[in-house]
Short mmCIF file of C-alpha atoms and ligand atoms in Angstrom, two decimals:
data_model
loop_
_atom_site.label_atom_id
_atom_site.label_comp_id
_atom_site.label_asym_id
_atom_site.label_seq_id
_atom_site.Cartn_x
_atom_site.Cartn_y
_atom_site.Cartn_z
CA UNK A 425 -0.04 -5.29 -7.55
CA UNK A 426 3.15 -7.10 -9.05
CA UNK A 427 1.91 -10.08 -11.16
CA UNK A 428 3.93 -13.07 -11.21
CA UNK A 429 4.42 -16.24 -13.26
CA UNK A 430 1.66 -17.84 -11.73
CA UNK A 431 -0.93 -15.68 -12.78
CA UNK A 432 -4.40 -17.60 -12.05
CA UNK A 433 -5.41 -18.86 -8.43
CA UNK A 434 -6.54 -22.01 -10.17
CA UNK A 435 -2.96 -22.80 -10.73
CA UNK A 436 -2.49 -23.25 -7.15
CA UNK A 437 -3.96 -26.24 -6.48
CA UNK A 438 -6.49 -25.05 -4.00
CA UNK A 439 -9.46 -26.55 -3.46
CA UNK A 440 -12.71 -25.35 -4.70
CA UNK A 441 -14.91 -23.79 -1.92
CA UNK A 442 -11.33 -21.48 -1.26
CA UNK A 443 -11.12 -20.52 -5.14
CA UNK A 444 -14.80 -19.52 -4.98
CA UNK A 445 -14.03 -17.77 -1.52
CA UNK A 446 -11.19 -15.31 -3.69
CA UNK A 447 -13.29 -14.96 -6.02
CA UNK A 448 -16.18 -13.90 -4.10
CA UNK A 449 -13.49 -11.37 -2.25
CA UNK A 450 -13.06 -9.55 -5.90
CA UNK A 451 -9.27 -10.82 -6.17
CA UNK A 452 -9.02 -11.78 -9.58
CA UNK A 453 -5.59 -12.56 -9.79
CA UNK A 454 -2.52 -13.59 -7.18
CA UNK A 455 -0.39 -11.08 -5.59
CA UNK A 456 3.33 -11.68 -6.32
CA UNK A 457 3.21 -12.62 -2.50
CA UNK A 458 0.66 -15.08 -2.87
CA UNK A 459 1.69 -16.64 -6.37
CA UNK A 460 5.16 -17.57 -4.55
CA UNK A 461 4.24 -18.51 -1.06
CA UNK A 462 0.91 -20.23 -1.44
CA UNK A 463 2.88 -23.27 -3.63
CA UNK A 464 6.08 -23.24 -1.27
CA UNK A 465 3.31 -23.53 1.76
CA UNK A 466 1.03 -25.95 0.20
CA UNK A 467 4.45 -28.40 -0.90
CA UNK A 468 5.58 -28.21 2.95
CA UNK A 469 8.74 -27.29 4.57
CA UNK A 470 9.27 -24.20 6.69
CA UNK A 471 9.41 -21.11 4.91
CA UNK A 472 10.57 -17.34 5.75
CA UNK A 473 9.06 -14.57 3.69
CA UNK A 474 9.93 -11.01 3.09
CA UNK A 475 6.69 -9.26 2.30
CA UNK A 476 5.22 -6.00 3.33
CA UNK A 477 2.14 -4.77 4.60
CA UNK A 478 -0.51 -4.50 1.86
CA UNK A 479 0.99 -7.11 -0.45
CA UNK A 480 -1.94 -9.56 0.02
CA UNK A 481 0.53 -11.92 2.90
CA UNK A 482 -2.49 -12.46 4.78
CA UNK A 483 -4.21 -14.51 2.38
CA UNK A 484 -0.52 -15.80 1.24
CA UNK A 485 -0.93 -17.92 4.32
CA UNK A 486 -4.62 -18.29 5.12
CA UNK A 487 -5.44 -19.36 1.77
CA UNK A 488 -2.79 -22.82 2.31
CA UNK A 489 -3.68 -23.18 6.51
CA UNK A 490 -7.22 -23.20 5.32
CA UNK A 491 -6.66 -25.80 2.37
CA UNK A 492 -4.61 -27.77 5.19
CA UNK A 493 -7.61 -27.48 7.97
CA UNK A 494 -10.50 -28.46 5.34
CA UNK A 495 -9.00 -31.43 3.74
CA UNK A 496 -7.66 -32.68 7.74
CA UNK A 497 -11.42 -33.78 8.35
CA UNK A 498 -13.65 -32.81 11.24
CA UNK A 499 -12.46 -31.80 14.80
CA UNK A 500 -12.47 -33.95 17.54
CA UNK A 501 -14.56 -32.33 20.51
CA UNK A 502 -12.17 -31.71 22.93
CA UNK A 503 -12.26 -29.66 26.59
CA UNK A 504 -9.81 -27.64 26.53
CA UNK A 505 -9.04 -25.58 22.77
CA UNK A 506 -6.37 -28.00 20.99
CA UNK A 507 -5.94 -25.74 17.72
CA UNK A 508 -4.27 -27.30 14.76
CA UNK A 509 -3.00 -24.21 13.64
CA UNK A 510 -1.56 -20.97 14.95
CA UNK A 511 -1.20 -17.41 13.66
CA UNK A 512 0.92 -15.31 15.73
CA UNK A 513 0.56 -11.56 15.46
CA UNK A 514 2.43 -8.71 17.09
CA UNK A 515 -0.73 -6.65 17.69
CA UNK A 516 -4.42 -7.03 18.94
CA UNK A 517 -5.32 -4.90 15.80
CA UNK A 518 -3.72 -6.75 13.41
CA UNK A 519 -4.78 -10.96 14.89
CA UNK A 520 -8.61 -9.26 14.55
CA UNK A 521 -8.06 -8.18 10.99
CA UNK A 522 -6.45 -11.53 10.11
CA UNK A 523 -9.11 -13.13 12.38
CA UNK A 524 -11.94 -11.27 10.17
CA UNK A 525 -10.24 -12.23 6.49
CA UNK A 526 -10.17 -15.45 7.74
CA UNK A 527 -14.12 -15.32 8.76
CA UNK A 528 -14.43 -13.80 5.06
CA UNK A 529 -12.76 -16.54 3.18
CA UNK A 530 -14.80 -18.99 5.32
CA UNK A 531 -17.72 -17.37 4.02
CA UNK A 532 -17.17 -17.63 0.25
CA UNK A 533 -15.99 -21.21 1.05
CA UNK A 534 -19.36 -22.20 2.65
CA UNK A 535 -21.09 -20.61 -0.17
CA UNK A 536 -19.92 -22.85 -2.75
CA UNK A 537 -20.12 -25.86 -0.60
CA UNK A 538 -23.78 -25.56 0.35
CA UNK A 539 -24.90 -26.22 -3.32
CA UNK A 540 -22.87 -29.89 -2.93
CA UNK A 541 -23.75 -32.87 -1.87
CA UNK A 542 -24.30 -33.66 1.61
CA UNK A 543 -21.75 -36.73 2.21
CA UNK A 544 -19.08 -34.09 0.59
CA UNK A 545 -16.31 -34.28 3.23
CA UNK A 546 -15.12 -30.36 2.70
CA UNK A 547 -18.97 -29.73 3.73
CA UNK A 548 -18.49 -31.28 7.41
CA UNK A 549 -15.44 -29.84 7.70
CA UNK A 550 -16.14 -26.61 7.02
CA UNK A 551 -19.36 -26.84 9.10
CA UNK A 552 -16.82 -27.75 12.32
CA UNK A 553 -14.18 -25.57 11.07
CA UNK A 554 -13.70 -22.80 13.91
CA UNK A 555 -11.59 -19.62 14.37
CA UNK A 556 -10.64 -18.03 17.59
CA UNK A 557 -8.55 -14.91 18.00
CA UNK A 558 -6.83 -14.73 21.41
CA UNK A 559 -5.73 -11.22 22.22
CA UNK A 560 -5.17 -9.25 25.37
CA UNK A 561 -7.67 -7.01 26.68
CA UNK A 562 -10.47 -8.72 25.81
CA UNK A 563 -12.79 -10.94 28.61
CA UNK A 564 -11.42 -14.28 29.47
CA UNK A 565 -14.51 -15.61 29.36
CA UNK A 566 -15.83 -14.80 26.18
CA UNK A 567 -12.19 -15.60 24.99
CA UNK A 568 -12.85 -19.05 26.61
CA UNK A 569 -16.21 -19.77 25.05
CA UNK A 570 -14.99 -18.81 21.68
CA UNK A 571 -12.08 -21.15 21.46
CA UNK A 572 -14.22 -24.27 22.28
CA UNK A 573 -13.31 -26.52 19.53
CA UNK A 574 -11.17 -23.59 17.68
CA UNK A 575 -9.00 -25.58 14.77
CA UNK A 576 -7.13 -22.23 13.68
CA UNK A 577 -6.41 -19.61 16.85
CA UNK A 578 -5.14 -16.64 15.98
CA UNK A 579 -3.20 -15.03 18.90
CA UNK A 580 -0.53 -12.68 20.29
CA UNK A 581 1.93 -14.18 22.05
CA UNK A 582 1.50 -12.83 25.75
CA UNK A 583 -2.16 -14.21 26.16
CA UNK A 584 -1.66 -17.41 23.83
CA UNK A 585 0.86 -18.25 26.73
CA UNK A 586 -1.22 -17.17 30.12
CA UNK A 587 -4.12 -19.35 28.23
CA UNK A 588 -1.77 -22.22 27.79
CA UNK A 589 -0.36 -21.63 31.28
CA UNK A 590 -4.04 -22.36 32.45
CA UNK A 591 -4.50 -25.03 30.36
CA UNK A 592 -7.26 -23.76 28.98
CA UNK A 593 -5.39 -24.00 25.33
CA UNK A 594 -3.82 -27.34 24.17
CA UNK A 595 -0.66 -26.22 21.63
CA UNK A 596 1.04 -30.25 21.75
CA UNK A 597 -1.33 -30.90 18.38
CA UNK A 598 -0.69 -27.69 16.81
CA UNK A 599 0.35 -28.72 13.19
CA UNK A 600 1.33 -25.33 11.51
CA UNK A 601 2.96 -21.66 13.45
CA UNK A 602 2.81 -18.68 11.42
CA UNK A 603 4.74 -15.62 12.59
CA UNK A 604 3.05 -12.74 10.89
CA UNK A 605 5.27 -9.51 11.11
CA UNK A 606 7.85 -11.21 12.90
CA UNK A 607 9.97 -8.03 12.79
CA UNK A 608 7.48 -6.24 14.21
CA UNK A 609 7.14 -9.13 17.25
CA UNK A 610 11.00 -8.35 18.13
CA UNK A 611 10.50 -4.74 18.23
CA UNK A 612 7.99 -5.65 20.59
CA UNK A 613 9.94 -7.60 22.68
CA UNK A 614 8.60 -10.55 21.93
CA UNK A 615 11.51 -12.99 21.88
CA UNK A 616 10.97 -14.81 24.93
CA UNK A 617 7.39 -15.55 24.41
CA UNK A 618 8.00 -16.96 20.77
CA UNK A 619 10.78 -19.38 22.34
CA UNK A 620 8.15 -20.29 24.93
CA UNK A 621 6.17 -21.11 22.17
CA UNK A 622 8.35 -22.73 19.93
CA UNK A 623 8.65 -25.33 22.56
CA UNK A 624 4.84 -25.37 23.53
CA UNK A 625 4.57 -26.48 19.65
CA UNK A 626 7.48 -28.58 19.09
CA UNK A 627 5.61 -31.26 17.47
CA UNK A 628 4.46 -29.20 14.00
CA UNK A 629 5.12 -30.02 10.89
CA UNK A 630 5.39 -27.03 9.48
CA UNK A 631 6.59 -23.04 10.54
CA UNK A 632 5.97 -19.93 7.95
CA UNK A 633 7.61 -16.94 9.21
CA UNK A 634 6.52 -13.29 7.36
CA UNK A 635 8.73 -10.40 8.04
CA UNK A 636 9.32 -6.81 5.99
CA UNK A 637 13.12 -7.49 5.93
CA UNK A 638 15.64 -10.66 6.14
CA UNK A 639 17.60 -8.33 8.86
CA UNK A 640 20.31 -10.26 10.85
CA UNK A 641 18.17 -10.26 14.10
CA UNK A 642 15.04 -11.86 12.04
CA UNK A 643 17.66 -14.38 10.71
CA UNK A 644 18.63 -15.47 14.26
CA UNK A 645 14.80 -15.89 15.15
CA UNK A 646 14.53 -18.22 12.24
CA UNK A 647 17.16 -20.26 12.73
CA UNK A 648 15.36 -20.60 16.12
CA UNK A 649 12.07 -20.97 15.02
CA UNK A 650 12.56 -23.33 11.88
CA UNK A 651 14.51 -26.34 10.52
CA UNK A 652 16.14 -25.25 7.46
CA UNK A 653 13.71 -22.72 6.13
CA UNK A 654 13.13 -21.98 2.13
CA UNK A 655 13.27 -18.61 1.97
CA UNK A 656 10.99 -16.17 -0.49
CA UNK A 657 12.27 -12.53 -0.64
CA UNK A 658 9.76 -10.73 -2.25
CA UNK A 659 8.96 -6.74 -1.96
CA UNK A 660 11.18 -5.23 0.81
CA UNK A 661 10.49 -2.14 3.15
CA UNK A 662 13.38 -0.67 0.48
CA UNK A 663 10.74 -1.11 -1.96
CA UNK A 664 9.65 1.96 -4.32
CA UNK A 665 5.78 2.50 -3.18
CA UNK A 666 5.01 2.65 -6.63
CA UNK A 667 1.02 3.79 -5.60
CA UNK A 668 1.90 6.12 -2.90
CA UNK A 669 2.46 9.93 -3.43
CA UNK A 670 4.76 10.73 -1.03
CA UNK A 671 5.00 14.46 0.06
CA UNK A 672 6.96 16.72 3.11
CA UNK A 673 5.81 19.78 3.95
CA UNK A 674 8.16 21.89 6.34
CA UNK A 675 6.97 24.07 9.26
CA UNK A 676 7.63 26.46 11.67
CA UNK A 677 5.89 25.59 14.85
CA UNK A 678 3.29 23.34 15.96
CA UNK A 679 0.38 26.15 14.85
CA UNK A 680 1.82 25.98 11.18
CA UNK A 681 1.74 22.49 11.61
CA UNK A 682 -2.25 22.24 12.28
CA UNK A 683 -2.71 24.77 9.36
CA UNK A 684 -1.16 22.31 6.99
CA UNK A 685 -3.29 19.57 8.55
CA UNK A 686 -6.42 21.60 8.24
CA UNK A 687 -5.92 22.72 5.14
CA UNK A 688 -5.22 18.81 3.64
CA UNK A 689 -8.29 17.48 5.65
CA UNK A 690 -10.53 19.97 3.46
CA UNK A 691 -9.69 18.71 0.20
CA UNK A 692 -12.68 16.88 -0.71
CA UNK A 693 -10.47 14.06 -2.35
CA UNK A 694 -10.16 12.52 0.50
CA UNK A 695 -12.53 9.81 0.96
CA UNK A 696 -10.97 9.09 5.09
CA UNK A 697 -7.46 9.69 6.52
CA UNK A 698 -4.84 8.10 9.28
CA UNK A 699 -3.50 11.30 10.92
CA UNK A 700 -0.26 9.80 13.00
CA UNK A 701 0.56 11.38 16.25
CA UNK A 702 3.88 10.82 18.13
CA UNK A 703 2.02 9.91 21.33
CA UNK A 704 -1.14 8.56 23.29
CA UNK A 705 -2.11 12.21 24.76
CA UNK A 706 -1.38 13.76 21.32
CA UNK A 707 -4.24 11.60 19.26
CA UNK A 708 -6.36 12.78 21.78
CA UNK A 709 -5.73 16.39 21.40
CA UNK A 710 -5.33 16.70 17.85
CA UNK A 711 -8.68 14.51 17.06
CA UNK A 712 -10.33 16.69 19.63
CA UNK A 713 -9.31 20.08 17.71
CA UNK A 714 -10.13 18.57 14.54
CA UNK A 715 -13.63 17.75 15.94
CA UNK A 716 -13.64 21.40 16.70
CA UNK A 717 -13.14 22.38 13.36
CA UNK A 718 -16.13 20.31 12.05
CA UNK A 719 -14.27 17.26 10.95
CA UNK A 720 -15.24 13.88 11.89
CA UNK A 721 -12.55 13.07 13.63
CA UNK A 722 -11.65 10.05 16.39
CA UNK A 723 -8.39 9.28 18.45
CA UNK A 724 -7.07 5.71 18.78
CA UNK A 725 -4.51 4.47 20.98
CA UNK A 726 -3.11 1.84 22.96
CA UNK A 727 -4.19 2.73 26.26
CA UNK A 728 -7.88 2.90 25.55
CA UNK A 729 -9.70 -0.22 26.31
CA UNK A 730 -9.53 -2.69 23.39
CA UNK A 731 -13.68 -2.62 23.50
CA UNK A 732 -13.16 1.00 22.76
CA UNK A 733 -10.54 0.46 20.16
CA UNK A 734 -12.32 -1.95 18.24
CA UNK A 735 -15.86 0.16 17.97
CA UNK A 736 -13.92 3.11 16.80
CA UNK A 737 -11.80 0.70 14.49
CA UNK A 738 -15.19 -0.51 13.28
CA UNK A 739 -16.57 2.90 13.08
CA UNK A 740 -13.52 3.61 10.49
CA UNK A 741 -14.38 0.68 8.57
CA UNK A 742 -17.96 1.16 8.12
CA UNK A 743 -17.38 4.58 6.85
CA UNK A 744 -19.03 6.71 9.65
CA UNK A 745 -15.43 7.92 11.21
CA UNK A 746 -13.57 10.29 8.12
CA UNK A 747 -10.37 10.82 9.67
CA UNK A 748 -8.67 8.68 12.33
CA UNK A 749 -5.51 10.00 14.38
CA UNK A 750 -3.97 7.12 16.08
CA UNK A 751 -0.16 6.27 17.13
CA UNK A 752 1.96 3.14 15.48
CA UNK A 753 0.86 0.47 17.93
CA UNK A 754 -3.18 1.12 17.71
CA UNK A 755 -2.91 1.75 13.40
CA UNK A 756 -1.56 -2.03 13.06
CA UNK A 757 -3.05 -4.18 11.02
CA UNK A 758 -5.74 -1.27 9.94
CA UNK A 759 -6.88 -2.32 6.59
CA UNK A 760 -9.62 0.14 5.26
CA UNK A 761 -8.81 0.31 1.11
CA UNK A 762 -11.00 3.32 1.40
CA UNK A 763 -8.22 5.28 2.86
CA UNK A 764 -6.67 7.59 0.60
CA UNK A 765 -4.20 9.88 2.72
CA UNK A 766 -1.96 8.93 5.18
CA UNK A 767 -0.83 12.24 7.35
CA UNK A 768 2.14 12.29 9.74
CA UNK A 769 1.83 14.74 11.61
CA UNK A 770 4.27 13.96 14.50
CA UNK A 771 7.18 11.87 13.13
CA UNK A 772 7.51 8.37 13.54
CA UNK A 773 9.92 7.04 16.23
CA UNK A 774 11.83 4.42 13.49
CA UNK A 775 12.16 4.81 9.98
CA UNK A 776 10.65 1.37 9.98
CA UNK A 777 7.51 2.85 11.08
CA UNK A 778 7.19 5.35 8.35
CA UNK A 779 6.99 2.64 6.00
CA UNK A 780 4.55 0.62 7.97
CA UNK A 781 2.58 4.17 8.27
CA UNK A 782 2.28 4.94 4.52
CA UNK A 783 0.99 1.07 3.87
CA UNK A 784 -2.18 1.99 5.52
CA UNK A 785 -3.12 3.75 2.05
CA UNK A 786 -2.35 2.39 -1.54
CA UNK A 787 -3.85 -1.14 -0.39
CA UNK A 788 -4.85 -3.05 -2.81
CA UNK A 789 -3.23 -1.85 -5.75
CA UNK A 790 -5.13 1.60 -5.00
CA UNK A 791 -3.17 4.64 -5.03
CA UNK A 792 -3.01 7.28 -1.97
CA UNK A 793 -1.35 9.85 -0.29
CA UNK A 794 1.04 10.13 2.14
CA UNK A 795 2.13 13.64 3.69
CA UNK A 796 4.72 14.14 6.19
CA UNK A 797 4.70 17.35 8.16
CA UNK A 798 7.89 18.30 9.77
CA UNK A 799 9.55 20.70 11.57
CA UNK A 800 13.24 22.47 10.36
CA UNK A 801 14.22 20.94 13.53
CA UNK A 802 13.34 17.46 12.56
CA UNK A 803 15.57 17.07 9.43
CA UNK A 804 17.57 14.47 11.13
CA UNK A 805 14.88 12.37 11.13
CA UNK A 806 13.51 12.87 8.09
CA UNK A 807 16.95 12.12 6.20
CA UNK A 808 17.04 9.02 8.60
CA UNK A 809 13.29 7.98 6.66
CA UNK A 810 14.91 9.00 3.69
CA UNK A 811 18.29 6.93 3.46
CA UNK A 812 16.03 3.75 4.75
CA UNK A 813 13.39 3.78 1.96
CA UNK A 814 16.12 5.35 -0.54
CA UNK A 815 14.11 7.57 -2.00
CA UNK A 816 13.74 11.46 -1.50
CA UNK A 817 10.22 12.65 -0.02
CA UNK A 818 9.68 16.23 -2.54
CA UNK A 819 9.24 18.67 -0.44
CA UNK A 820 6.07 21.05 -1.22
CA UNK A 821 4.68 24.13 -0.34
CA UNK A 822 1.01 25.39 0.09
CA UNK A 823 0.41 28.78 -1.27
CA UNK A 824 -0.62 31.19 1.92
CA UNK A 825 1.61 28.48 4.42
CA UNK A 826 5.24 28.60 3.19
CA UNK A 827 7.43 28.44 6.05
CA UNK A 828 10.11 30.63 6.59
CA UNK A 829 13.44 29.29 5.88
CA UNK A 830 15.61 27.66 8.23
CA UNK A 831 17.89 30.16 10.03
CA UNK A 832 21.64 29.46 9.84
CA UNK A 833 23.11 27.63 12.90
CA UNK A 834 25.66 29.03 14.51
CA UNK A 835 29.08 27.06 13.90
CA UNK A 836 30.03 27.05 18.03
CA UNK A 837 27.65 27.71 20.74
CA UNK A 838 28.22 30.90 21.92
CA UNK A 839 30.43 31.37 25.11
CA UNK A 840 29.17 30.12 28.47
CA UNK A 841 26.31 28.16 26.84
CA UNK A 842 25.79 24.88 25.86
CA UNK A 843 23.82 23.12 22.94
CA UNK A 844 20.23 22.83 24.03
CA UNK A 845 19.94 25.73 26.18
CA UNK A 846 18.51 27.92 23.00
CA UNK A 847 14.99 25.84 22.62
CA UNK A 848 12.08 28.03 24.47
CA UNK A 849 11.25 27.00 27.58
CA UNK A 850 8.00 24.80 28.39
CA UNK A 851 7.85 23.11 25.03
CA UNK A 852 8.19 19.62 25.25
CA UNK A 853 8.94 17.42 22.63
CA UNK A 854 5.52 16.71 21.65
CA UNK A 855 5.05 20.68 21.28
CA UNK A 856 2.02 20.38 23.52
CA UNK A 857 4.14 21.18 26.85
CA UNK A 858 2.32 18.20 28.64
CA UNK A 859 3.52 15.01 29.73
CA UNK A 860 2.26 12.76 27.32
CA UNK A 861 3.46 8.79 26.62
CA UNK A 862 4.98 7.93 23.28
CA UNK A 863 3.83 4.48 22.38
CA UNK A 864 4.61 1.90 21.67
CA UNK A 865 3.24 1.60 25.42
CA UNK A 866 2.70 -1.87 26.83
CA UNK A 867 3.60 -5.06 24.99
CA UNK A 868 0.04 -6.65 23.76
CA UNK A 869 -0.97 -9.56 25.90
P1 AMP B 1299 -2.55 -7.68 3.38
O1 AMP B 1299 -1.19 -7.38 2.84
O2 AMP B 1299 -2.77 -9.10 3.62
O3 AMP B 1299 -2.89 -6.80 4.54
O4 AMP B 1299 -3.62 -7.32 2.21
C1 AMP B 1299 -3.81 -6.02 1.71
C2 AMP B 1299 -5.13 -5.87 0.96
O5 AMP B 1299 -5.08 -6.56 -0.28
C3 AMP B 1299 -6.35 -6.41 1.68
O6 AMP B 1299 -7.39 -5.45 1.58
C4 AMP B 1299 -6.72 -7.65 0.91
O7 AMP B 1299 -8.12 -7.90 0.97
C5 AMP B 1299 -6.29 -7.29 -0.49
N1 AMP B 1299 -5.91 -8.45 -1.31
C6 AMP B 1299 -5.29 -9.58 -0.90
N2 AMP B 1299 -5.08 -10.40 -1.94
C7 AMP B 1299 -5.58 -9.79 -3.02
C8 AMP B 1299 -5.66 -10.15 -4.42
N3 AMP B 1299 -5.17 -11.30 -4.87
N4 AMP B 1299 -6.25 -9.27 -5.26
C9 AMP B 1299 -6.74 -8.08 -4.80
N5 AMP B 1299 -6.69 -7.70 -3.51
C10 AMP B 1299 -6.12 -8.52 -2.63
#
């Protein structure tokens, strides 16, 4: 990862138990996210950051919210969950991944503090200090019991607000909002919910806002969200991903397209893989051929259960899962460093998305692999990805699964038909001739 001018955690006046936490985590120096935002946090203010997925933004803003919490005292014991701080995320995936790094740096934190005194104040309240993520899909109850006394919630919008509907969740104390992947939380339709929530938490002090571009929408939201933010614009989605191979391989049909899958998925250098699929059905299909085949292979998507999504999420993260073929919504916030090869295998809806897609390897300041597979009657799209990362993908071909070149098209349609009518019947646009959802499907709540 970049380094920065601030090269050392220790010059960023965070507390002990947190510098033993990073250390404990193997980061031995900032990210360029962290070096930049962790100070602008710390000094106060609002802040909007550009930063991408896999630049270390997570800890840019837990490392300063947990500084904040530790040195704010104990909690008061209180009925219904009054949180002092907020993370919004777009995704249940991603509020459980920033739920567990916060769980992580909690841990180092403790570590150093149990060999202090016992009248040290950061001891009791770390000891009280409690997390709670809040997403949809997941039992109220157990929801309920784990936000008793929760300082630092972690939540997507939609059940944050049925929670605070209830009463059950007390936002009028809430010192700090973080909007993690605010970009993403527009795409997601979002807006409404955020205002709702802006109000709900009128009386913080402070609002960070992390998005992968400045874009004029994300703009608007922030002059919404936050009085007269600082602004940090650090790596863009424009930005060369200097550790990720990028490759396109072209092919004829859907069959040509499962050769070129198979034959990546038996190179022994890779250690696990994110195979993307255009749609819900199509994970399923494609994980179950691959099983076939003798891979171990799972599908993940957005209409399985979230119990169901988070054991095969864990079962990826522990190691036992080597490939996983999910869609956009359900691969958020996946943060595995041990994967080395991100496949697209059906094409991504936004250009946005292809960026967001390749993330998921190269964390870390690892390098991976990112393949596209695409058919001759996809270039549009793939000169869309193209002119919005501005950089060519090189096209490459496997020896034994060239495809055949593109024929010419025809400069006019010929008499009496139109454009269209030439495609074979029966093949849908997923080339599995089923009716199959593309996700995103519902909005998290
Ligand atoms: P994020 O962008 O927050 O999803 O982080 C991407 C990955 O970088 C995660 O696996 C983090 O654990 C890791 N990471 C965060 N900060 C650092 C750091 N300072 N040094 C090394 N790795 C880091």
């Amino acid at each position: 990862m970049t380094a920065s001018p601030i090269s050392t955690f220790q010059e960023l006046q965070l507390c002990a138990p947190l510098l033993h936490a990073v250390t404990a985590l193997g980061f031995t120096q900032p990210t360029h996210v962290q070096a930049q935002a962790i100070p602008a946090a710390m000094a106060g203010g609002d802040w909007m950051v550009s930063s991408q997925t896999g630049s270390g933004k997570t800890a840019a803003f837990l490392l300063p919210l947990l500084h904040r919490l530790l040195h704010a005292g104990p909690a008061e014991a209180t009925r219904a969950a009054t949180p002092r701080a907020v993370v919004l995320c777009p995704t249940r995936e991603l509020a459980q991944q920033v739920c567990a790094d916060a769980i992580d740096l909690m841990r180092g934190a403790s570590e150093q503090l149990r060999g202090e005194a016992k009248q040290n104040p950061l001891r009791d309240a770390l000891r009280t200090l409690r997390v709670a993520t809040v997403v949809g899909g997941m039992p109220f109850g157990k929801q309920l019991y784990d936000l008793r006394g929760a300082q630092l919630v972690i939540a997507t919008p939609g059940r944050l607000l049925d929670l605070h509907s209830r009463g059950q969740i007390v936002l009028s104390q809430t010192q700090v909002l973080v909007v993690d992947e605010a970009d993403r939380m527009l795409d997601l339709g979002f807006a409404d919910d955020l205002a709702a929530i802006q109000d709900a938490t009128a009386a913080r002090e402070q609002t960070l806002m992390f998005s992968a571009t400045f874009a004029p929408r994300i703009m608007a939201l922030a002059t919404k969200l936050m009085r007269k933010p600082g602004r940090l614009e650090l790596a863009t989605a424009q930005d060369v991903h200097a550790d990720i191979t990028q490759t396109l391989h072209w092919a004829d049909d859907l069959g040509h397209k499962h050769k070129l899958l198979e034959h990546w998925l038996r190179d022994t250098e890779v250690d696990q893989a994110v195979v993307f699929a255009s749609t819900q059905g199509d994970t399923e299909l494609i994980a179950e051929q691959l099983q076939q085949q003798g891979h171990s292979a799972i599908a993940l998507h957005g209409a399985m259960p979230q119990a169901v999504r988070n054991r095969r999420l864990q079962n990826v993260r522990d190691g036992h899962v080597r490939v996983l073929v999910a869609t956009d919504v359900a691969a958020r916030g996946l943060d595995v460093p041990s994967i080395s090869h991100v496949i697209n295998f059906g094409l991504p809806m936004k250009a946005e998305d292809y960026v967001h897609r390749i993330g998921r390897t190269g964390r870390a300041g690892r390098s991976g692999i990112a393949i596209t597979i695409a058919e001759h009657r996809e270039r549009g799209k793939i000169r869309a990805i193209e002119a919005y990362t501005r950089q060519p993908i090189a096209a490459q071909v496997i020896p034994g699964l060239e495809p055949t070149p593109p024929r010419p098209r025809p400069a006019k349609p010929l008499p009496g038909q139109r454009h269209g009518q030439r495609r074979p019947a029966g093949r849908g646009g997923n080339g599995y001739g089923r009716d199959l959802r593309r996700e995103p499907a519902a909005r998290t709540r």
